Every structure is written in structure tokens, then in C-alpha cells.
XYZ file of C-alpha atoms in Angstrom:
207
model
C 196.221 168.454 196.790
C 198.252 167.449 193.752
C 199.539 164.410 195.658
C 196.148 162.812 194.986
C 196.862 162.950 191.257
C 200.352 161.565 191.774
C 198.864 158.649 193.676
C 196.253 158.166 190.957
C 198.667 158.117 188.025
C 201.078 155.771 189.810
C 198.339 153.298 190.730
C 198.405 150.366 188.256
C 194.741 149.638 189.014
C 193.786 153.042 187.610
C 195.480 152.285 184.287
C 193.900 148.846 184.252
C 190.469 150.376 184.796
C 191.099 153.007 182.114
C 192.176 150.348 179.609
C 189.176 148.127 180.373
C 186.755 151.021 180.031
C 188.339 152.129 176.755
C 188.058 148.592 175.351
C 184.399 148.470 176.357
C 183.779 151.886 174.763
C 185.439 150.696 171.540
C 183.213 147.621 171.566
C 180.153 149.828 172.028
C 181.076 152.058 169.088
C 182.483 149.532 166.615
C 180.307 146.503 167.397
C 177.113 147.642 169.074
C 176.340 150.678 166.892
C 176.857 148.929 163.521
C 174.540 146.170 164.753
C 171.974 148.787 165.786
C 172.239 150.507 162.403
C 171.917 147.168 160.597
C 168.751 146.347 162.541
C 167.353 149.792 161.754
C 168.074 149.379 158.038
C 166.399 145.972 158.088
C 163.306 147.166 159.948
C 163.027 150.229 157.735
C 162.180 148.037 154.745
C 158.490 148.654 153.937
C 158.059 145.156 152.503
C 159.167 143.440 155.717
C 156.246 141.796 157.479
C 155.831 142.123 161.230
C 158.043 145.191 161.508
C 156.222 146.486 164.584
C 156.640 143.138 166.330
C 160.381 142.950 165.603
C 160.870 146.547 166.738
C 159.315 145.634 170.065
C 161.395 142.466 170.349
C 164.689 144.257 169.709
C 163.815 147.252 171.903
C 162.428 145.212 174.826
C 165.822 144.371 176.451
C 166.439 148.057 177.153
C 163.242 148.134 179.251
C 164.445 145.626 181.832
C 166.628 146.544 184.802
C 170.372 146.057 184.975
C 169.984 143.714 187.937
C 167.812 141.428 185.824
C 170.314 141.580 182.945
C 173.235 140.762 185.247
C 171.416 137.779 186.758
C 170.365 136.446 183.350
C 173.844 136.762 181.833
C 175.508 135.250 184.880
C 173.470 132.151 184.011
C 174.119 132.449 180.271
C 177.894 132.705 180.803
C 178.030 129.962 183.441
C 181.049 127.763 182.803
C 179.444 124.329 182.654
C 175.722 124.671 182.054
C 175.480 128.191 180.621
C 173.220 128.608 177.614
C 175.927 130.232 175.471
C 178.416 127.412 176.025
C 175.743 124.805 175.343
C 174.779 126.473 172.040
C 178.386 127.028 170.919
C 179.278 123.436 171.748
C 176.256 122.085 169.878
C 176.759 124.300 166.822
C 180.544 124.525 166.499
C 182.001 122.000 168.922
C 183.446 124.636 171.249
C 184.683 123.736 174.702
C 181.507 123.212 176.811
C 183.340 124.677 179.824
C 184.537 127.872 178.136
C 185.458 130.292 180.989
C 183.668 133.494 179.967
C 183.644 135.119 183.414
C 187.110 133.882 184.295
C 189.285 134.563 181.255
C 187.088 136.583 178.860
C 185.342 139.058 181.109
C 185.399 142.073 178.787
C 183.989 140.199 175.744
C 181.246 138.902 178.048
C 180.419 142.442 179.185
C 180.366 143.668 175.572
C 177.978 140.856 174.590
C 175.670 141.622 177.519
C 175.650 145.338 176.669
C 175.049 144.498 172.999
C 171.918 142.540 173.910
C 170.669 145.319 176.165
C 171.426 148.477 174.189
C 171.511 147.562 170.489
C 167.723 147.825 170.269
C 167.746 151.122 172.156
C 170.167 152.689 169.664
C 168.247 151.059 166.826
C 165.280 153.291 167.651
C 167.372 156.431 167.132
C 168.704 155.174 163.809
C 165.237 154.061 162.714
C 163.801 157.509 163.412
C 166.636 159.092 161.430
C 166.169 156.702 158.496
C 162.460 157.453 158.309
C 163.293 161.153 158.054
C 165.508 160.684 154.972
C 163.885 162.436 152.005
C 162.417 159.845 149.674
C 162.960 162.128 146.664
C 166.723 161.958 147.106
C 166.665 158.173 147.292
C 164.488 157.910 144.196
C 166.748 160.333 142.314
C 169.762 158.176 143.198
C 167.913 155.086 141.936
C 167.116 156.843 138.659
C 170.790 157.806 138.322
C 171.732 154.137 138.607
C 173.241 154.213 142.095
C 173.682 150.837 143.761
C 172.319 150.074 147.215
C 175.753 150.716 148.769
C 176.141 154.006 146.857
C 172.693 155.149 147.968
C 173.550 154.320 151.564
C 176.944 156.025 151.418
C 176.020 159.171 149.525
C 172.366 159.726 150.465
C 171.376 157.884 153.638
C 174.575 158.261 155.664
C 174.897 162.059 155.235
C 171.211 162.445 156.105
C 171.505 160.508 159.366
C 174.928 161.886 160.349
C 173.606 164.240 163.096
C 171.727 161.394 164.789
C 174.689 159.043 164.313
C 176.995 161.570 165.967
C 174.585 161.889 168.887
C 174.357 158.115 169.292
C 178.153 157.747 169.216
C 178.557 160.418 171.901
C 175.783 158.827 173.977
C 177.476 155.435 173.733
C 180.884 156.833 174.683
C 179.504 158.672 177.712
C 177.528 155.625 178.798
C 180.563 153.362 178.343
C 182.772 155.505 180.550
C 180.026 155.504 183.187
C 179.812 151.699 183.181
C 179.367 150.411 186.718
C 176.236 148.418 187.549
C 176.588 145.651 184.948
C 180.141 144.502 185.823
C 179.571 145.178 189.529
C 176.582 142.819 189.616
C 177.839 140.307 187.060
C 181.203 139.910 188.823
C 179.858 139.880 192.390
C 181.033 143.361 193.397
C 184.606 142.751 192.223
C 186.653 143.555 189.149
C 186.705 139.901 188.220
C 189.792 137.675 187.890
C 192.921 139.819 187.496
C 190.599 142.883 187.475
C 189.606 142.143 183.880
C 186.206 143.753 184.463
C 187.345 146.720 186.556
C 186.008 149.988 185.111
C 186.764 153.579 185.988
C 183.588 154.051 188.015
C 184.169 150.760 189.834
C 187.704 151.924 190.609
C 186.329 155.200 191.993
C 183.759 153.312 194.044
C 186.283 150.863 195.497
C 188.790 153.607 196.246
C 186.236 155.970 197.745
C 184.267 153.524 199.880
């Protein structure tokens, strides 16, 4: 009965999982979605060459399975020979043995999810941008509105319904996060349970 809830709310692992999942959800909303919108704005430019090719390139990661993504990013985040550490060391002189999956698990998960889902959300934003009435944009240009003013007062209100949907979709997906950390961290929550999510907590507790 209610004792189950008492046990839940007094379990420090539950609060750890809730915090981790909330941080991941915040990363999805405040990092992933602006990137997706920026890509959509870029690919919505009619003068950009190869738009169809770039749309495919950015959308393609969402077509692959989570197992594939977890395997690839386990190699990318590898401490000594991982691609990310090699690039950061070559470009900025960062520590070549930066411990992504030991001390920075949640940023690593956010980066992996960014690569996988930014292009997926970009498609929603791109469809919304293409539905913005051109007459309104041209009227704003005639009135002397800057690019930022046109985006804020014309484009953003027009795409608000789609943006709201994408935000809700990202929040729901974030709080259902399970497969990526489960596979990337070898069926554990990672060091000090840094990658433990709510669904992983339910799975570990239930089974």
C-alpha cells in the first residue's frame, strides 16, 4: 500500500534518478531544441545549395537504432583513444584522457542524444517554417524589421504550436530515457549512479 511510496521517497537512489532525468530533460529542451531550430532556419534558406542533402545528413542519425548509437558513442567517449578526446586535444589541447563516462556521464548522454535527435526535431521545425505566410514576412521587411525582429514577431508566433509540441515530445522522451544509458553504461547507472534515470531505477528495482 502506501508503504511503497514511503520506501520510494526515502530511497536516495530515487532522488538521484529524478535529478539525473531532470538534468537530461533540461539539456534536451535548452540545448537540443535550439540546435534543431537553428538547423531548420539554416536549411530553410532558399539560396542554400544542397539543402536536400544536408536535410538527409542531419536527419539520418534518427534512423539508426539505439544499440548502434550506444556502441558508437562508447567508442567516441573512450578515455584514451576516443574520437572526441583526440579532436579536443588536437584543437584545444584538452586532456587526451578526459573521463567522459567516468566523471561526466550526463553531459556525454546529452551529447549523444543531441547527435541522434536534433535532426529529428529539425524536421518538425522545418515543416513549421515552410508554413509561415510569406506575405507577413515581406510586410515586415517593407516595414524595416530586422532579421531578429522578423523572427521574434512573425516567425516565432507562427511556429509556436509546433514548438510547443516538440517541447512536450522532448520532455516525455527525456523522462522515458532508458536504452541509451543502459547500453552505454553496461547495464548500470555508471560511476556514482551519474547516469541512473527514472526508468532505469524502475527496471533495477522491479527486476
